[in-house]
Amino acid sequence: NAGVTQTPKFRVLKTGQSMTLLCAQDMNHEYMYWYRQDPGMGLRLIHYSVGEGTTAKGEVPDGYNVSRLKKQNFLLGLESAAPSQTSVYFCASRPLGGSGYEQYFGPGTRLTVT
Amino acid sequence: AQSVTQLDSQVPVFEEAPVELRCNYSSSVSVYLFWYVQYPNQGLQLLLKYLSGSTLVKGINGFEAEFNKSQTSFHLRKPSVHISDTAEYFCAAISGGYQKVTFGIGTKLQVIP
């Protein structure tokens, strides 16, 4: 099993450009999450999904959109990138039950917006 | 008020010395508590978790944590650290109707040779 994978690993955008980050998991997990990690601020939840076709806002959703059209994929979109969105983005997943709420993380995507 | 508080942003410690990383939680989160570790340029991975039962929880790599309800704490300890323990450690708690996890800001453990 590959676990949780993220594409791309690195990206540089110019202000105003758009992009989509892809998260894929092969563990048949129900829940999926997008976080951003910034120095001194820990991980902050952007959006999450409790199942295929459902999404919900997290702590810092502004400027981002998400979609969960397939159970194994969770896409994070930036419609018009801003320098404040320079960050490391992590995707995570977990099953509905049985693992004691443990989240499984991807390796991260480092995004720089100039 | 922050719901999961890590009191130290950085902790330097000499190799083979003991270490304690402190975490306190508030009533706004559940008492399902976790410690995750992040090695440089990697994602997070679970060290240990407390859901119920014994208040002393043992995890991977020789780490353990103690749940203290009266002090609302879940401190992480290791009796003897190794260079390879250099990483950032995050305390976390289930929140939001058990759908979400709230993370602390992280503690960077620097093991000095």
PDB file of C-alpha atoms in Angstrom:
ATOM      1  CA  ASN A   1       0.000   0.000   0.000  1.00  0.00           C
ATOM      2  CA  ALA A   2       1.236   3.483  -0.844  1.00  0.00           C
ATOM      3  CA  GLY A   3      -0.779   4.998   2.015  1.00  0.00           C
ATOM      4  CA  VAL A   4      -1.434   8.706   1.482  1.00  0.00           C
ATOM      5  CA  THR A   5       0.240  10.370  -1.476  1.00  0.00           C
ATOM      6  CA  GLN A   6       0.292  14.029  -2.466  1.00  0.00           C
ATOM      7  CA  THR A   7       0.926  15.615  -5.854  1.00  0.00           C
ATOM      8  CA  PRO A   8       2.941  17.748  -6.486  1.00  0.00           C
ATOM      9  CA  LYS A   9       5.696  17.799  -3.859  1.00  0.00           C
ATOM     10  CA  PHE A  10       6.793  21.349  -4.657  1.00  0.00           C
ATOM     11  CA  ARG A  11       5.241  24.225  -6.552  1.00  0.00           C
ATOM     12  CA  VAL A  12       5.948  27.891  -7.125  1.00  0.00           C
ATOM     13  CA  LEU A  13       3.046  30.101  -8.184  1.00  0.00           C
ATOM     14  CA  LYS A  14       2.722  33.740  -9.030  1.00  0.00           C
ATOM     15  CA  THR A  15       0.093  35.829  -7.295  1.00  0.00           C
ATOM     16  CA  GLY A  16      -3.258  35.326  -8.966  1.00  0.00           C
ATOM     17  CA  GLN A  17      -2.480  31.949 -10.510  1.00  0.00           C
ATOM     18  CA  SER A  18      -4.564  28.906  -9.734  1.00  0.00           C
ATOM     19  CA  MET A  19      -3.647  25.331  -8.962  1.00  0.00           C
ATOM     20  CA  THR A  20      -4.990  22.072  -7.597  1.00  0.00           C
ATOM     21  CA  LEU A  21      -3.295  19.837  -5.060  1.00  0.00           C
ATOM     22  CA  LEU A  22      -4.172  16.173  -5.261  1.00  0.00           C
ATOM     23  CA  CYS A  23      -4.366  13.820  -2.304  1.00  0.00           C
ATOM     24  CA  ALA A  24      -4.899  10.103  -2.855  1.00  0.00           C
ATOM     25  CA  GLN A  25      -5.254   7.277  -0.342  1.00  0.00           C
ATOM     26  CA  ASP A  26      -5.462   3.557  -0.972  1.00  0.00           C
ATOM     27  CA  MET A  27      -6.678   2.505   2.481  1.00  0.00           C
ATOM     28  CA  ASN A  28     -10.409   2.912   1.814  1.00  0.00           C
ATOM     29  CA  HIS A  29     -10.635   5.602   4.487  1.00  0.00           C
ATOM     30  CA  GLU A  30     -13.850   7.563   4.938  1.00  0.00           C
ATOM     31  CA  TYR A  31     -12.379  10.757   6.375  1.00  0.00           C
ATOM     32  CA  MET A  32      -9.919  13.002   4.572  1.00  0.00           C
ATOM     33  CA  TYR A  33      -8.380  16.307   5.651  1.00  0.00           C
ATOM     34  CA  TRP A  34      -6.344  19.188   4.299  1.00  0.00           C
ATOM     35  CA  TYR A  35      -4.061  21.105   6.679  1.00  0.00           C
ATOM     36  CA  ARG A  36      -1.573  23.883   6.273  1.00  0.00           C
ATOM     37  CA  GLN A  37       1.563  24.105   8.415  1.00  0.00           C
ATOM     38  CA  ASP A  38       3.190  27.427   9.134  1.00  0.00           C
ATOM     39  CA  PRO A  39       6.083  28.147  11.523  1.00  0.00           C
ATOM     40  CA  GLY A  40       4.884  28.684  15.084  1.00  0.00           C
ATOM     41  CA  MET A  41       1.264  27.904  14.214  1.00  0.00           C
ATOM     42  CA  GLY A  42       1.155  24.127  14.129  1.00  0.00           C
ATOM     43  CA  LEU A  43      -1.283  22.468  11.764  1.00  0.00           C
ATOM     44  CA  ARG A  44      -4.477  24.298  10.905  1.00  0.00           C
ATOM     45  CA  LEU A  45      -7.410  22.556   9.277  1.00  0.00           C
ATOM     46  CA  ILE A  46      -8.491  24.020   5.935  1.00  0.00           C
ATOM     47  CA  HIS A  47     -11.285  21.674   4.822  1.00  0.00           C
ATOM     48  CA  TYR A  48     -12.263  18.110   5.505  1.00  0.00           C
ATOM     49  CA  SER A  49     -14.549  15.403   4.194  1.00  0.00           C
ATOM     50  CA  VAL A  50     -16.416  12.670   6.053  1.00  0.00           C
ATOM     51  CA  GLY A  51     -17.214  10.707   2.908  1.00  0.00           C
ATOM     52  CA  GLU A  52     -17.450  10.701  -0.856  1.00  0.00           C
ATOM     53  CA  GLY A  53     -19.360  13.721  -2.113  1.00  0.00           C
ATOM     54  CA  THR A  54     -19.226  15.609   1.191  1.00  0.00           C
ATOM     55  CA  THR A  55     -16.972  18.450   2.316  1.00  0.00           C
ATOM     56  CA  ALA A  56     -16.892  20.821   5.267  1.00  0.00           C
ATOM     57  CA  LYS A  57     -14.990  23.937   6.270  1.00  0.00           C
ATOM     58  CA  GLY A  58     -12.225  23.819   8.818  1.00  0.00           C
ATOM     59  CA  GLU A  59     -10.450  26.540  10.729  1.00  0.00           C
ATOM     60  CA  VAL A  60      -8.935  28.480   7.784  1.00  0.00           C
ATOM     61  CA  PRO A  61     -11.047  27.801   4.648  1.00  0.00           C
ATOM     62  CA  ASP A  62     -10.909  31.216   2.972  1.00  0.00           C
ATOM     63  CA  GLY A  63      -9.215  31.211  -0.434  1.00  0.00           C
ATOM     64  CA  TYR A  64      -9.476  27.434  -0.825  1.00  0.00           C
ATOM     65  CA  ASN A  65     -11.997  25.038  -2.319  1.00  0.00           C
ATOM     66  CA  VAL A  66     -12.151  21.260  -2.164  1.00  0.00           C
ATOM     67  CA  SER A  67     -13.841  18.367  -3.861  1.00  0.00           C
ATOM     68  CA  ARG A  68     -14.272  14.675  -3.011  1.00  0.00           C
ATOM     69  CA  LEU A  69     -15.751  13.116  -6.122  1.00  0.00           C
ATOM     70  CA  LYS A  70     -14.124   9.766  -5.464  1.00  0.00           C
ATOM     71  CA  LYS A  71     -13.610   8.189  -2.067  1.00  0.00           C
ATOM     72  CA  GLN A  72      -9.881   7.798  -2.564  1.00  0.00           C
ATOM     73  CA  ASN A  73      -9.174  11.361  -3.750  1.00  0.00           C
ATOM     74  CA  PHE A  74      -9.435  14.753  -2.056  1.00  0.00           C
ATOM     75  CA  LEU A  75      -8.543  17.806  -4.125  1.00  0.00           C
ATOM     76  CA  LEU A  76      -7.569  21.204  -2.743  1.00  0.00           C
ATOM     77  CA  GLY A  77      -7.901  24.162  -5.085  1.00  0.00           C
ATOM     78  CA  LEU A  78      -6.501  27.659  -4.957  1.00  0.00           C
ATOM     79  CA  GLU A  79      -8.436  29.838  -7.386  1.00  0.00           C
ATOM     80  CA  SER A  80      -6.290  32.969  -7.089  1.00  0.00           C
ATOM     81  CA  ALA A  81      -3.123  32.369  -5.129  1.00  0.00           C
ATOM     82  CA  ALA A  82      -1.869  34.967  -2.652  1.00  0.00           C
ATOM     83  CA  PRO A  83       1.511  35.224  -0.883  1.00  0.00           C
ATOM     84  CA  SER A  84      -0.289  34.463   2.406  1.00  0.00           C
ATOM     85  CA  GLN A  85      -0.948  30.986   1.033  1.00  0.00           C
ATOM     86  CA  THR A  86       2.762  30.186   0.977  1.00  0.00           C
ATOM     87  CA  SER A  87       2.888  27.164   3.260  1.00  0.00           C
ATOM     88  CA  VAL A  88       3.389  23.432   3.517  1.00  0.00           C
ATOM     89  CA  TYR A  89       0.146  21.562   2.866  1.00  0.00           C
ATOM     90  CA  PHE A  90      -0.571  18.162   4.360  1.00  0.00           C
ATOM     91  CA  CYS A  91      -3.315  15.748   3.523  1.00  0.00           C
ATOM     92  CA  ALA A  92      -4.457  13.118   6.006  1.00  0.00           C
ATOM     93  CA  SER A  93      -7.012  10.346   6.126  1.00  0.00           C
ATOM     94  CA  ARG A  94      -8.551   8.027   8.682  1.00  0.00           C
ATOM     95  CA  PRO A  95     -11.144   5.276   8.698  1.00  0.00           C
ATOM     96  CA  LEU A  96     -14.629   5.634  10.118  1.00  0.00           C
ATOM     97  CA  GLY A  97     -13.755   3.464  13.072  1.00  0.00           C
ATOM     98  CA  GLY A  98     -11.427   0.781  14.366  1.00  0.00           C
ATOM     99  CA  SER A  99      -8.141   2.711  14.402  1.00  0.00           C
ATOM    100  CA  GLY A 100      -8.866   4.838  17.432  1.00  0.00           C
ATOM    101  CA  TYR A 101      -9.059   8.043  15.423  1.00  0.00           C
ATOM    102  CA  GLU A 102      -5.449   7.879  14.181  1.00  0.00           C
ATOM    103  CA  GLN A 103      -4.817  10.062  11.146  1.00  0.00           C
ATOM    104  CA  TYR A 104      -2.447   8.966   8.382  1.00  0.00           C
ATOM    105  CA  PHE A 105      -0.511  11.785   6.758  1.00  0.00           C
ATOM    106  CA  GLY A 106       0.938  12.336   3.329  1.00  0.00           C
ATOM    107  CA  PRO A 107       4.480  13.680   2.809  1.00  0.00           C
ATOM    108  CA  GLY A 108       3.357  17.251   2.180  1.00  0.00           C
ATOM    109  CA  THR A 109       3.378  19.804  -0.642  1.00  0.00           C
ATOM    110  CA  ARG A 110       5.571  22.872  -0.293  1.00  0.00           C
ATOM    111  CA  LEU A 111       3.902  25.810  -2.027  1.00  0.00           C
ATOM    112  CA  THR A 112       5.501  29.198  -2.568  1.00  0.00           C
ATOM    113  CA  VAL A 113       3.460  32.108  -3.910  1.00  0.00           C
ATOM    114  CA  THR A 114       5.508  35.058  -5.188  1.00  0.00           C
TER     115      THR A 114
ATOM    116  CA  ALA B   1      -8.203  30.205  24.707  1.00  0.00           C
ATOM    117  CA  GLN B   2      -6.120  27.624  22.886  1.00  0.00           C
ATOM    118  CA  SER B   3      -7.660  24.177  23.218  1.00  0.00           C
ATOM    119  CA  VAL B   4      -4.385  22.265  23.009  1.00  0.00           C
ATOM    120  CA  THR B   5      -1.406  24.073  24.491  1.00  0.00           C
ATOM    121  CA  GLN B   6       2.203  23.057  24.098  1.00  0.00           C
ATOM    122  CA  LEU B   7       4.146  25.084  26.582  1.00  0.00           C
ATOM    123  CA  ASP B   8       7.574  24.896  24.980  1.00  0.00           C
ATOM    124  CA  SER B   9       8.288  25.765  21.359  1.00  0.00           C
ATOM    125  CA  GLN B  10      11.841  24.378  21.521  1.00  0.00           C
ATOM    126  CA  VAL B  11      13.511  21.931  23.883  1.00  0.00           C
ATOM    127  CA  PRO B  12      17.259  21.308  23.638  1.00  0.00           C
ATOM    128  CA  VAL B  13      18.517  18.224  25.462  1.00  0.00           C
ATOM    129  CA  PHE B  14      21.770  16.302  25.536  1.00  0.00           C
ATOM    130  CA  GLU B  15      21.923  12.817  24.092  1.00  0.00           C
ATOM    131  CA  GLU B  16      21.043  10.076  26.619  1.00  0.00           C
ATOM    132  CA  ALA B  17      19.371  12.609  28.940  1.00  0.00           C
ATOM    133  CA  PRO B  18      15.668  12.353  29.820  1.00  0.00           C
ATOM    134  CA  VAL B  19      13.130  14.667  28.255  1.00  0.00           C
ATOM    135  CA  GLU B  20       9.577  15.809  28.951  1.00  0.00           C
ATOM    136  CA  LEU B  21       7.460  17.676  26.408  1.00  0.00           C
ATOM    137  CA  ARG B  22       4.478  19.355  27.973  1.00  0.00           C
ATOM    138  CA  CYS B  23       0.906  19.463  26.707  1.00  0.00           C
ATOM    139  CA  ASN B  24      -2.266  20.776  28.297  1.00  0.00           C
ATOM    140  CA  TYR B  25      -5.760  20.575  26.916  1.00  0.00           C
ATOM    141  CA  SER B  26      -8.943  22.517  27.595  1.00  0.00           C
ATOM    142  CA  SER B  27     -12.517  21.432  28.156  1.00  0.00           C
ATOM    143  CA  SER B  28     -13.393  22.434  24.579  1.00  0.00           C
ATOM    144  CA  VAL B  29     -11.801  19.253  23.260  1.00  0.00           C
ATOM    145  CA  SER B  30     -12.342  15.625  24.088  1.00  0.00           C
ATOM    146  CA  VAL B  31      -9.990  13.522  26.174  1.00  0.00           C
ATOM    147  CA  TYR B  32      -8.997  11.444  23.199  1.00  0.00           C
ATOM    148  CA  LEU B  33      -5.388  12.612  23.072  1.00  0.00           C
ATOM    149  CA  PHE B  34      -2.449  11.990  20.768  1.00  0.00           C
ATOM    150  CA  TRP B  35       1.200  12.720  20.238  1.00  0.00           C
ATOM    151  CA  TYR B  36       2.486  12.854  16.669  1.00  0.00           C
ATOM    152  CA  VAL B  37       6.091  13.198  15.512  1.00  0.00           C
ATOM    153  CA  GLN B  38       7.320  14.957  12.392  1.00  0.00           C
ATOM    154  CA  TYR B  39      10.848  14.261  11.191  1.00  0.00           C
ATOM    155  CA  PRO B  40      12.443  16.874   8.898  1.00  0.00           C
ATOM    156  CA  ASN B  41      10.729  17.167   5.525  1.00  0.00           C
ATOM    157  CA  GLN B  42       8.218  14.434   6.301  1.00  0.00           C
ATOM    158  CA  GLY B  43       4.568  14.131   7.237  1.00  0.00           C
ATOM    159  CA  LEU B  44       3.347  13.416  10.750  1.00  0.00           C
ATOM    160  CA  GLN B  45       3.181   9.937  12.217  1.00  0.00           C
ATOM    161  CA  LEU B  46       1.508   8.710  15.361  1.00  0.00           C
ATOM    162  CA  LEU B  47       3.684   8.187  18.452  1.00  0.00           C
ATOM    163  CA  LEU B  48       0.961   7.207  20.890  1.00  0.00           C
ATOM    164  CA  LYS B  49      -2.633   7.834  21.858  1.00  0.00           C
ATOM    165  CA  TYR B  50      -4.897   7.854  24.897  1.00  0.00           C
ATOM    166  CA  LEU B  51      -8.531   6.920  24.440  1.00  0.00           C
ATOM    167  CA  SER B  52      -9.395   5.301  27.786  1.00  0.00           C
ATOM    168  CA  GLY B  53      -8.051   2.874  30.361  1.00  0.00           C
ATOM    169  CA  SER B  54      -4.571   3.086  31.849  1.00  0.00           C
ATOM    170  CA  THR B  55      -3.387   6.665  32.185  1.00  0.00           C
ATOM    171  CA  LEU B  56       0.184   5.696  31.276  1.00  0.00           C
ATOM    172  CA  VAL B  57       0.430   5.119  27.561  1.00  0.00           C
ATOM    173  CA  LYS B  58       3.452   3.610  25.849  1.00  0.00           C
ATOM    174  CA  GLY B  59       4.284   4.431  22.259  1.00  0.00           C
ATOM    175  CA  ILE B  60       6.892   3.767  19.633  1.00  0.00           C
ATOM    176  CA  ASN B  61      10.617   4.518  19.980  1.00  0.00           C
ATOM    177  CA  GLY B  62      10.565   4.336  23.786  1.00  0.00           C
ATOM    178  CA  PHE B  63       8.216   7.281  24.322  1.00  0.00           C
ATOM    179  CA  GLU B  64       5.428   7.297  26.871  1.00  0.00           C
ATOM    180  CA  ALA B  65       2.818   9.788  28.027  1.00  0.00           C
ATOM    181  CA  GLU B  66       0.680  10.170  31.096  1.00  0.00           C
ATOM    182  CA  PHE B  67      -2.907  11.375  31.020  1.00  0.00           C
ATOM    183  CA  ASN B  68      -3.700  13.510  34.062  1.00  0.00           C
ATOM    184  CA  LYS B  69      -7.332  14.528  34.208  1.00  0.00           C
ATOM    185  CA  SER B  70      -7.034  16.765  37.265  1.00  0.00           C
ATOM    186  CA  GLN B  71      -4.228  18.773  35.689  1.00  0.00           C
ATOM    187  CA  THR B  72      -5.670  18.488  32.157  1.00  0.00           C
ATOM    188  CA  SER B  73      -2.261  17.412  30.929  1.00  0.00           C
ATOM    189  CA  PHE B  74      -0.812  14.807  28.611  1.00  0.00           C
ATOM    190  CA  HIS B  75       2.959  15.177  28.874  1.00  0.00           C
ATOM    191  CA  LEU B  76       5.314  13.135  26.706  1.00  0.00           C
ATOM    192  CA  ARG B  77       8.437  11.584  28.199  1.00  0.00           C
ATOM    193  CA  LYS B  78      11.458   9.558  27.226  1.00  0.00           C
ATOM    194  CA  PRO B  79      14.048   8.413  29.770  1.00  0.00           C
ATOM    195  CA  SER B  80      17.025   8.601  27.390  1.00  0.00           C
ATOM    196  CA  VAL B  81      16.955  10.423  24.070  1.00  0.00           C
ATOM    197  CA  HIS B  82      18.912   9.625  20.946  1.00  0.00           C
ATOM    198  CA  ILE B  83      20.093  11.859  18.141  1.00  0.00           C
ATOM    199  CA  SER B  84      17.458  10.276  15.917  1.00  0.00           C
ATOM    200  CA  ASP B  85      14.720  11.706  18.196  1.00  0.00           C
ATOM    201  CA  THR B  86      15.441  15.180  16.837  1.00  0.00           C
ATOM    202  CA  ALA B  87      12.082  16.162  15.357  1.00  0.00           C
ATOM    203  CA  GLU B  88       8.993  18.255  15.968  1.00  0.00           C
ATOM    204  CA  TYR B  89       6.366  16.811  18.276  1.00  0.00           C
ATOM    205  CA  PHE B  90       2.690  17.704  18.159  1.00  0.00           C
ATOM    206  CA  CYS B  91       0.096  17.145  20.838  1.00  0.00           C
ATOM    207  CA  ALA B  92      -3.438  16.756  19.525  1.00  0.00           C
ATOM    208  CA  ALA B  93      -6.993  16.068  20.637  1.00  0.00           C
ATOM    209  CA  ILE B  94     -10.162  14.919  18.977  1.00  0.00           C
ATOM    210  CA  SER B  95     -12.675  17.735  18.593  1.00  0.00           C
ATOM    211  CA  GLY B  96     -15.664  18.811  16.542  1.00  0.00           C
ATOM    212  CA  GLY B  97     -17.998  15.918  17.237  1.00  0.00           C
ATOM    213  CA  TYR B  98     -15.155  13.416  16.884  1.00  0.00           C
ATOM    214  CA  GLN B  99     -14.668  14.316  13.227  1.00  0.00           C
ATOM    215  CA  LYS B 100     -11.702  16.645  13.586  1.00  0.00           C
ATOM    216  CA  VAL B 101      -8.368  16.869  15.374  1.00  0.00           C
ATOM    217  CA  THR B 102      -7.025  20.021  17.032  1.00  0.00           C
ATOM    218  CA  PHE B 103      -3.240  20.268  17.079  1.00  0.00           C
ATOM    219  CA  GLY B 104      -0.938  22.198  19.348  1.00  0.00           C
ATOM    220  CA  ILE B 105       1.672  24.474  17.805  1.00  0.00           C
ATOM    221  CA  GLY B 106       4.418  21.874  18.140  1.00  0.00           C
ATOM    222  CA  THR B 107       7.612  21.469  20.163  1.00  0.00           C
ATOM    223  CA  LYS B 108      10.938  21.132  18.409  1.00  0.00           C
ATOM    224  CA  LEU B 109      13.160  18.652  20.213  1.00  0.00           C
ATOM    225  CA  GLN B 110      16.836  19.190  19.508  1.00  0.00           C
ATOM    226  CA  VAL B 111      19.099  16.425  20.749  1.00  0.00           C
ATOM    227  CA  ILE B 112      22.643  17.638  21.266  1.00  0.00           C
ATOM    228  CA  PRO B 113      25.515  15.138  20.859  1.00  0.00           C
TER     229      PRO B 113
END
